[in-house]
Coordinates of C-alpha atoms in Angstrom, one line a residue:
Chain A
M752 CA -30.2 -22.1 62.3
K753 CA -27.0 -20.2 62.6
E754 CA -25.9 -18.8 59.3
T755 CA -22.3 -17.8 58.8
A756 CA -20.0 -16.3 56.1
D757 CA -16.4 -15.2 55.9
I758 CA -17.3 -11.7 54.6
V759 CA -20.6 -9.9 54.4
I760 CA -20.9 -6.9 52.0
V761 CA -23.7 -4.4 52.8
G762 CA -24.9 -2.6 49.7
G763 CA -25.0 -3.7 46.0
G764 CA -24.1 -0.6 44.1
C765 CA -20.9 -0.3 42.1
Q766 CA -18.7 -0.3 45.2
G767 CA -20.3 -3.5 46.7
V768 CA -20.3 -5.6 43.5
S769 CA -16.7 -4.5 42.5
L770 CA -15.5 -5.4 46.0
A771 CA -17.4 -8.8 45.9
Y772 CA -15.8 -9.6 42.5
H773 CA -12.3 -8.7 43.5
L774 CA -12.6 -10.6 46.8
T775 CA -13.9 -13.8 45.2
K776 CA -11.2 -13.6 42.5
K777 CA -8.7 -13.8 45.3
K778 CA -10.6 -16.7 46.8
A779 CA -11.4 -14.8 50.0
G780 CA -13.9 -17.4 51.2
K781 CA -17.6 -17.4 51.6
I782 CA -19.0 -14.0 50.6
I783 CA -22.5 -12.8 50.9
L784 CA -23.6 -9.5 49.4
L785 CA -26.8 -8.0 50.7
E786 CA -28.8 -5.4 48.8
K787 CA -32.0 -3.8 50.0
S788 CA -33.5 -3.5 46.5
Y789 CA -32.0 -4.6 43.1
L790 CA -28.3 -4.1 42.2
G791 CA -27.5 -0.5 41.4
S792 CA -30.8 0.8 42.7
G793 CA -29.2 3.7 44.6
A794 CA -26.8 6.4 43.5
T795 CA -25.0 4.1 40.9
G796 CA -28.2 3.7 38.9
A797 CA -28.9 7.5 39.0
C798 CA -25.4 8.5 37.9
A799 CA -24.7 10.2 34.6
A800 CA -22.3 7.5 33.4
G801 CA -19.3 9.7 32.8
I802 CA -15.8 8.3 33.5
R803 CA -12.7 10.5 33.6
A804 CA -9.1 10.6 34.7
Q805 CA -8.9 14.4 34.6
W806 CA -8.7 15.0 38.4
G807 CA -7.0 17.6 40.6
L808 CA -6.0 15.3 43.5
P809 CA -3.2 12.7 43.1
I810 CA -5.3 10.0 44.8
N811 CA -8.3 10.6 42.5
C812 CA -6.0 10.6 39.4
K813 CA -4.4 7.3 40.4
L814 CA -7.8 5.6 41.2
A815 CA -9.3 7.0 38.0
I816 CA -6.6 6.0 35.5
K817 CA -6.4 2.5 37.0
S818 CA -10.2 2.3 36.8
L819 CA -10.1 3.4 33.1
E820 CA -7.8 0.5 32.4
K821 CA -10.2 -1.8 34.1
F822 CA -13.2 -0.4 32.1
E823 CA -11.2 -0.9 28.9
Q824 CA -10.7 -4.6 29.8
M825 CA -14.1 -5.2 31.3
D826 CA -15.9 -6.8 28.4
E827 CA -13.1 -9.3 28.1
E828 CA -12.8 -9.9 31.8
L829 CA -16.4 -10.1 32.9
D830 CA -17.9 -11.5 29.6
F831 CA -21.2 -9.8 30.1
P832 CA -23.7 -10.4 27.3
G833 CA -23.8 -7.3 25.1
G834 CA -20.9 -5.6 27.0
I835 CA -20.9 -2.5 29.1
D836 CA -21.3 0.1 26.3
L837 CA -17.9 1.7 26.8
K838 CA -17.4 4.9 24.7
Q839 CA -14.1 6.7 24.9
G840 CA -14.8 10.1 23.2
G841 CA -12.8 11.9 25.8
Y842 CA -13.7 14.6 28.3
L843 CA -13.5 18.2 27.1
V844 CA -13.1 20.5 30.1
L845 CA -14.0 24.1 29.0
A846 CA -12.5 27.0 30.9
Y847 CA -13.8 30.6 30.9
Q848 CA -12.0 32.2 33.8
E849 CA -8.3 33.0 34.4
E850 CA -8.2 31.3 37.8
E851 CA -9.9 28.3 36.3
I852 CA -7.1 28.1 33.7
V853 CA -4.5 28.2 36.4
Q854 CA -6.1 25.2 38.2
L855 CA -6.6 23.2 35.0
K856 CA -3.0 23.8 34.0
K857 CA -1.9 22.5 37.4
N858 CA -4.2 19.5 36.9
V859 CA -2.7 18.7 33.5
V860 CA 0.9 18.8 34.9
L861 CA -0.2 16.5 37.8
Q862 CA -2.1 14.2 35.4
N863 CA 0.8 13.9 33.0
S864 CA 3.1 13.0 35.8
L865 CA 0.8 10.1 36.7
G866 CA 0.6 8.8 33.2
I867 CA -2.7 10.5 32.2
K868 CA -2.1 12.0 28.7
S869 CA -4.4 15.0 29.1
K870 CA -3.5 18.2 27.3
I871 CA -4.4 21.9 26.9
I872 CA -6.2 22.7 23.7
S873 CA -7.2 26.0 22.0
P874 CA -10.8 27.2 21.2
G875 CA -10.0 26.5 17.5
E876 CA -9.1 22.9 18.3
V877 CA -12.3 22.7 20.4
R878 CA -14.4 23.9 17.5
S879 CA -12.9 21.3 15.1
M880 CA -13.6 18.6 17.7
V881 CA -17.2 19.7 18.3
P882 CA -18.3 21.9 15.4
Y883 CA -21.8 22.4 17.0
L884 CA -20.3 24.0 20.2
N885 CA -20.7 27.8 20.8
T886 CA -17.2 28.7 21.9
E887 CA -18.0 32.4 22.8
N888 CA -15.9 33.6 25.7
L889 CA -14.0 30.3 25.8
I890 CA -10.4 30.8 26.8
E891 CA -8.9 27.3 26.7
A892 CA -9.9 23.7 27.4
T893 CA -8.3 20.5 28.5
Y894 CA -8.8 17.1 26.8
H895 CA -8.1 13.5 27.6
Q896 CA -9.0 11.0 25.0
R897 CA -9.5 7.9 27.2
D898 CA -12.2 9.5 29.3
G899 CA -15.8 8.9 28.3
Y900 CA -18.9 6.8 29.1
A901 CA -19.8 3.4 30.5
D902 CA -23.3 2.1 31.3
P903 CA -23.6 2.0 35.1
H904 CA -26.4 -0.5 35.1
K905 CA -24.6 -2.9 32.9
V906 CA -21.3 -2.6 34.8
V907 CA -23.1 -3.4 38.1
F908 CA -24.9 -6.4 36.6
A909 CA -21.7 -7.5 34.9
Y910 CA -19.8 -7.5 38.2
G911 CA -22.8 -9.1 39.9
E912 CA -23.0 -12.0 37.4
A913 CA -19.3 -12.6 37.3
S914 CA -19.2 -12.6 41.2
V915 CA -22.0 -15.2 41.3
R916 CA -20.2 -17.4 38.8
L917 CA -17.1 -17.3 41.1
G918 CA -19.2 -18.3 44.1
V919 CA -20.5 -15.1 45.7
E920 CA -24.0 -15.2 47.0
I921 CA -26.0 -12.1 46.2
R922 CA -29.3 -11.6 48.0
K923 CA -31.3 -8.9 46.4
F924 CA -34.3 -7.3 48.2
T925 CA -32.7 -8.1 51.5
P926 CA -32.3 -5.0 53.7
V927 CA -29.8 -5.0 56.5
K928 CA -31.4 -3.8 59.7
R929 CA -28.2 -3.4 61.8
I930 CA -24.6 -4.4 62.0
I931 CA -23.9 -6.6 65.1
V932 CA -20.8 -5.8 67.1
D933 CA -19.3 -7.2 70.3
E934 CA -17.8 -4.0 71.7
V935 CA -14.5 -4.0 69.7
R936 CA -15.2 -6.5 66.9
V937 CA -17.8 -7.0 64.2
M938 CA -20.0 -10.1 64.6
G939 CA -22.3 -10.0 61.6
V940 CA -25.4 -8.4 60.4
E941 CA -29.1 -8.7 61.1
T942 CA -31.4 -8.6 58.0
D943 CA -35.1 -8.7 57.7
K944 CA -34.8 -12.4 56.9
G945 CA -32.4 -13.5 59.8
T946 CA -28.9 -13.0 61.1
I947 CA -25.7 -13.8 59.3
Y948 CA -22.6 -14.1 61.4
A949 CA -19.3 -13.0 59.9
P950 CA -15.9 -11.8 61.2
I951 CA -15.7 -9.2 58.4
V952 CA -18.4 -6.8 57.3
A953 CA -17.8 -4.2 54.5
V954 CA -20.3 -1.3 54.3
T955 CA -20.7 0.0 50.7
A956 CA -24.1 1.5 51.2
G957 CA -23.6 5.1 49.9
I958 CA -25.8 7.5 51.9
Y959 CA -27.3 4.7 53.9
S960 CA -23.9 3.9 55.4
T961 CA -24.3 6.8 57.9
G962 CA -27.4 5.3 59.6
L963 CA -26.0 1.8 59.7
L964 CA -22.8 3.0 61.4
S965 CA -24.3 5.6 63.8
N966 CA -26.4 2.6 65.2
I967 CA -23.1 1.1 66.4
G968 CA -21.6 4.3 67.7
I969 CA -19.5 5.2 64.6
N970 CA -20.1 8.7 63.4
I971 CA -19.2 9.3 59.8
P972 CA -19.6 12.8 58.3
L973 CA -21.5 11.6 55.2
Y974 CA -24.7 13.0 53.9
G975 CA -26.9 12.8 50.9
E976 CA -27.1 15.7 48.4
R977 CA -29.6 15.8 45.6
H978 CA -28.2 16.2 42.0
E979 CA -30.5 16.2 39.0
A980 CA -30.0 15.1 35.4
L981 CA -32.0 14.7 32.2
V982 CA -31.8 12.7 29.0
T983 CA -32.9 13.6 25.5
E984 CA -34.2 11.6 22.6
P985 CA -31.5 9.7 20.6
L986 CA -29.9 11.4 17.7
E987 CA -27.2 10.4 15.2
P988 CA -23.7 10.5 16.6
M989 CA -22.8 14.2 16.6
V990 CA -20.8 15.0 19.7
K991 CA -17.9 12.7 20.6
P992 CA -16.5 14.0 23.9
M993 CA -18.2 14.7 27.2
I994 CA -18.4 18.4 27.5
I995 CA -17.9 19.7 31.0
S996 CA -17.2 23.0 32.6
F997 CA -16.6 23.8 36.3
S998 CA -17.3 27.5 35.9
L999 CA -20.4 27.0 33.8
N1000 CA -21.2 24.3 36.3
L1001 CA -22.5 21.7 33.8
Y1002 CA -21.8 18.6 31.9
C1003 CA -23.3 17.0 28.8
Q1004 CA -22.5 13.8 26.9
Q1005 CA -23.9 11.9 24.0
T1006 CA -24.3 8.3 24.9
P1007 CA -23.6 5.3 22.6
H1008 CA -27.4 5.0 22.4
G1009 CA -27.5 8.5 20.8
S1010 CA -29.3 10.3 23.6
F1011 CA -27.7 13.2 25.5
I1012 CA -27.3 13.0 29.3
M1013 CA -26.7 16.3 31.0
G1014 CA -26.7 17.9 34.4
C1015 CA -25.8 21.1 36.2
G1016 CA -25.0 22.5 39.6
D1017 CA -27.8 23.7 41.9
P1018 CA -27.1 26.3 44.6
H1019 CA -30.2 25.1 46.6
K1020 CA -29.7 21.4 46.5
P1021 CA -31.5 19.7 49.4
V1022 CA -29.6 17.5 51.9
G1023 CA -30.9 14.0 52.7
E1024 CA -32.7 11.3 50.7
D1025 CA -34.8 13.6 48.4
I1026 CA -34.2 12.6 44.8
S1027 CA -37.2 14.3 43.3
S1028 CA -37.1 16.1 40.0
T1029 CA -37.7 19.9 39.8
P1030 CA -38.9 22.3 37.1
Q1031 CA -36.2 24.7 38.3
F1032 CA -33.5 22.2 37.1
L1033 CA -35.3 21.8 33.8
F1034 CA -35.3 25.6 33.2
T1035 CA -31.7 26.1 34.3
M1036 CA -30.5 23.2 32.3
T1037 CA -32.4 24.3 29.2
K1038 CA -31.0 27.9 29.3
K1039 CA -27.4 26.6 29.8
I1040 CA -27.5 23.8 27.2
T1041 CA -29.3 25.8 24.4
R1042 CA -26.6 28.5 24.7
L1043 CA -23.7 26.1 24.7
L1044 CA -25.1 23.7 22.0
P1045 CA -27.7 25.8 20.0
F1046 CA -28.9 22.8 18.0
M1047 CA -30.4 21.4 21.2
K1048 CA -33.3 23.9 20.9
K1049 CA -35.0 21.4 18.5
V1050 CA -34.2 18.3 20.6
R1051 CA -36.7 16.6 22.8
V1052 CA -36.2 16.1 26.6
V1053 CA -37.4 12.6 27.3
R1054 CA -36.8 12.1 31.0
Q1055 CA -35.6 13.9 34.2
W1056 CA -34.3 12.2 37.3
G1057 CA -32.5 12.8 40.5
G1058 CA -30.0 11.0 42.6
S1059 CA -28.1 11.4 45.9
Y1060 CA -24.4 12.1 46.0
D1061 CA -22.9 10.5 49.1
M1062 CA -21.0 13.6 50.2
T1063 CA -18.0 13.9 52.6
P1064 CA -16.7 17.2 53.9
D1065 CA -13.8 17.1 51.4
A1066 CA -15.7 15.5 48.5
T1067 CA -13.3 12.5 48.6
P1068 CA -14.2 8.9 49.5
I1069 CA -13.7 7.0 52.7
I1070 CA -12.0 3.6 52.0
G1071 CA -10.5 1.5 54.7
S1072 CA -10.9 -0.2 58.0
V1073 CA -12.6 1.4 61.1
S1074 CA -10.1 1.5 63.9
E1075 CA -12.6 1.2 66.8
I1076 CA -14.1 -2.1 65.4
K1077 CA -12.1 -5.0 64.2
G1078 CA -13.3 -6.5 61.0
L1079 CA -15.4 -3.5 59.9
Y1080 CA -14.5 -1.9 56.6
L1081 CA -15.9 1.0 54.6
S1082 CA -16.0 2.0 50.9
T1083 CA -18.4 4.9 50.7
G1084 CA -18.6 8.7 50.5
F1085 CA -17.5 9.0 46.9
S1086 CA -19.3 12.4 46.6
G1087 CA -20.6 12.0 43.0
H1088 CA -17.7 10.1 41.4
G1089 CA -18.0 6.6 42.8
F1090 CA -19.0 4.9 39.6
M1091 CA -15.9 5.9 37.6
L1092 CA -13.6 4.9 40.5
S1093 CA -15.3 1.7 41.5
P1094 CA -13.3 -0.8 39.5
M1095 CA -10.1 0.2 41.3
S1096 CA -11.6 1.0 44.8
G1097 CA -13.1 -2.5 44.9
E1098 CA -9.7 -4.0 44.1
L1099 CA -7.9 -1.9 46.7
L1100 CA -10.3 -2.6 49.5
S1101 CA -10.2 -6.4 48.6
Q1102 CA -6.4 -6.3 49.0
L1103 CA -6.7 -4.5 52.4
I1104 CA -9.3 -7.0 53.6
I1105 CA -7.2 -10.1 52.8
G1106 CA -4.1 -8.6 54.4
E1107 CA -2.2 -7.6 51.2
T1108 CA -0.7 -4.1 50.9
P1109 CA -3.0 -2.1 48.6
S1110 CA -1.3 -1.5 45.2
V1111 CA -2.2 2.2 45.5
D1112 CA -1.6 3.9 48.9
I1113 CA -5.1 4.6 50.2
S1114 CA -4.1 5.3 53.9
G1115 CA -5.0 9.0 53.4
L1116 CA -8.6 8.0 52.6
N1117 CA -9.4 6.5 56.1
L1118 CA -12.2 7.7 58.4
E1119 CA -9.8 9.2 60.9
R1120 CA -8.8 12.1 58.6
F1121 CA -12.0 13.9 59.6
Q1122 CA -11.2 13.6 63.3
I1123 CA -7.6 14.9 63.0
G1124 CA -8.6 17.4 60.4
E1125 CA -6.5 16.2 57.5
L1126 CA -8.9 16.9 54.7
I1127 CA -7.9 16.3 51.1
R1128 CA -10.2 18.5 49.0
E1129 CA -10.8 17.8 45.3
P1130 CA -10.8 21.1 43.4
S1131 CA -12.3 19.9 40.2
V1132 CA -16.0 19.0 40.5
V1133 CA -19.4 20.1 39.1
G1134 CA -21.6 21.1 42.0
Chain B
M916 CA -46.3 -16.5 16.2
S917 CA -42.8 -17.0 17.7
D918 CA -41.5 -15.1 20.7
D919 CA -39.1 -13.4 18.4
D920 CA -41.9 -11.7 16.5
V921 CA -43.7 -10.4 19.6
I922 CA -42.7 -6.8 20.4
I923 CA -43.1 -6.0 24.1
C924 CA -41.6 -2.5 24.1
R925 CA -42.3 -0.6 20.9
C926 CA -40.1 2.4 21.8
E927 CA -37.0 0.4 22.3
D928 CA -37.7 -2.8 20.3
L929 CA -37.7 -5.4 23.1
T930 CA -39.0 -8.8 22.0
L931 CA -40.7 -11.4 24.1
K932 CA -37.8 -13.7 23.4
E933 CA -35.3 -11.2 24.8
L934 CA -37.5 -10.5 27.8
R935 CA -37.7 -14.2 28.6
E936 CA -33.9 -14.5 28.3
L937 CA -33.5 -11.8 30.9
L938 CA -36.0 -13.5 33.2
K939 CA -34.0 -16.7 32.9
R940 CA -30.8 -14.9 33.8
G941 CA -32.4 -13.9 37.1
Y942 CA -33.7 -10.4 36.3
T943 CA -37.2 -10.7 37.6
S944 CA -38.1 -7.2 38.6
F945 CA -39.4 -4.5 36.3
D946 CA -36.6 -2.1 37.3
E947 CA -33.8 -4.5 36.4
I948 CA -35.4 -5.3 33.1
K949 CA -35.8 -1.6 32.3
R950 CA -32.2 -0.8 33.1
L951 CA -30.8 -3.8 31.1
S952 CA -33.1 -3.7 28.0
R953 CA -34.1 0.1 27.9
A954 CA -37.8 -1.1 27.9
G955 CA -39.7 1.8 29.5
M956 CA -37.0 4.4 28.7
G957 CA -38.3 5.5 25.3
P958 CA -40.8 8.2 24.3
C959 CA -43.8 6.5 26.1
Q960 CA -41.8 6.0 29.3
G961 CA -43.2 2.6 30.0
K962 CA -46.9 3.5 29.6
T963 CA -47.2 0.7 27.0
C964 CA -44.8 -2.0 28.1
K965 CA -44.9 -1.9 31.9
Q966 CA -48.1 -4.0 32.3
L967 CA -47.0 -6.5 29.7
I968 CA -43.6 -6.9 31.4
L969 CA -45.2 -7.3 34.8
N970 CA -47.5 -10.0 33.4
E971 CA -44.5 -11.9 32.0
I972 CA -42.7 -11.6 35.4
K973 CA -45.8 -13.0 37.0
N974 CA -46.0 -16.0 34.6
Y975 CA -42.3 -16.7 35.1
T976 CA -42.1 -16.3 38.9
H977 CA -45.6 -17.3 39.8
L978 CA -45.8 -14.3 42.1
E979 CA -49.0 -12.2 42.2
I980 CA -48.4 -8.9 40.5
D981 CA -48.6 -7.0 43.8
K982 CA -45.8 -9.2 45.2
I983 CA -43.4 -8.5 42.3
P984 CA -40.8 -6.1 43.6
I985 CA -41.2 -2.7 42.0
R986 CA -39.8 0.6 43.2
P987 CA -42.3 3.1 44.2
T988 CA -43.3 5.4 41.3
V989 CA -40.8 8.2 41.0
V990 CA -42.1 11.2 39.0
R991 CA -39.8 11.6 36.1
P992 CA -41.0 14.6 34.1
P993 CA -41.8 15.6 31.4
A994 CA -45.0 13.7 30.9
R995 CA -44.4 13.7 27.2
P996 CA -41.1 14.4 25.3
I997 CA -40.9 18.2 24.8
I998 CA -38.3 20.2 22.8
F999 CA -35.9 22.6 24.7
K1000 CA -37.1 25.6 22.7
E1001 CA -40.6 25.3 24.1
I1002 CA -39.2 25.1 27.6
L1003 CA -37.1 28.2 26.9
E1004 CA -40.0 30.1 25.5
S1005 CA -42.3 29.2 28.4
E1006 CA -39.6 30.4 30.8
N1007 CA -39.2 33.7 28.9
E1008 CA -43.0 34.1 29.0
R1009 CA -43.0 33.6 32.7
N1010 CA -40.4 36.3 33.3
R1011 CA -42.1 38.8 31.1

């Protein structure tokens, strides 16, 4: 039996399901999405659920603010039972160093020019917003009210269910063994359950994209990098905004469920598929968070976990076609902020695939930028 | 007793009725059910509910338990919830 489709999507994380949904909404034909485990089982499900528009690169700002709009409309649009748990308590970006203030001020000017209503606020305003916060040595902060939280599992399942209602076939627990190419064009994919022929294949497989592509001679500079997080027991609503600092290298947010999710940078993070949890992270996080939010000393840690950022050399995603192979598309390498950009990145790639001009110019995000050395580094990330 | 009265996950209040609704919607692996319902994410971290849920999946899918997809056990410390202060003190102790 020769099975065919118009479009095959490899990878059922936030990028894959958002792409599937936006393609089927445009009636792009027979779409099959293949996922090696369950939807959101990779980096999406391990992410810390933060969504923000406060970025330092124009492209990230544009993708993020459009994505925020889509998150705001998602319950109505996708009609997922129980909703996606959106919380817009804002992101509070704390600054402790002079050079950091300079960067954040630049960011705010850029963000404001792109319709993101972020602002600089004083330590006094920070204290009235989060009375529990230790503001020692704090110089200034930036704040954007529409930033916040959405549940990554629910968003992925919501896109998945809506896609299926509109005709997409989602095959869970179906790993793709290889992409099939005929020298200059894509032919389909081989799974562990047979071959599917398709003139268009989109790879949205996070860190697993690298291996699938190197098999067909396409080298992408994408690698996994472990980041860890933890979650506490639930408490009454106490802290509205996500608290984040690039110089303290940490973030912490109270979820709608009441628990606090937090993470911090690690100078020794391993490269590859390792997502194990370490006591070093627990100790470092404990020291940082009990200093910043002293009430935390009495709060219980319930669970630690790890996930893999799909890192590119400039911490910016790869979205677009692959020039050497006709019909092959990528949406990967989001370097730790794929979830919050996924509503818009899925729409933009769907436009490119069906031959429309993407509504935001994403030509700078193509794979070729690494060959010609036109990197576009994002300055504002927790690492 | 009705399905509505049977609690499957005591930490996060998942009832048998809610579990069966998730199964009907196509969520037939433990990991999907956990991520949608929070069962297994509370203080006991699935030590109570996991076997009960696997058994319900088995009844629904007619798959043997060892054929039900489940991701390999990932160690997610701590073994029991612990307050930050105790972690801080143990670290100070270590550095003394």
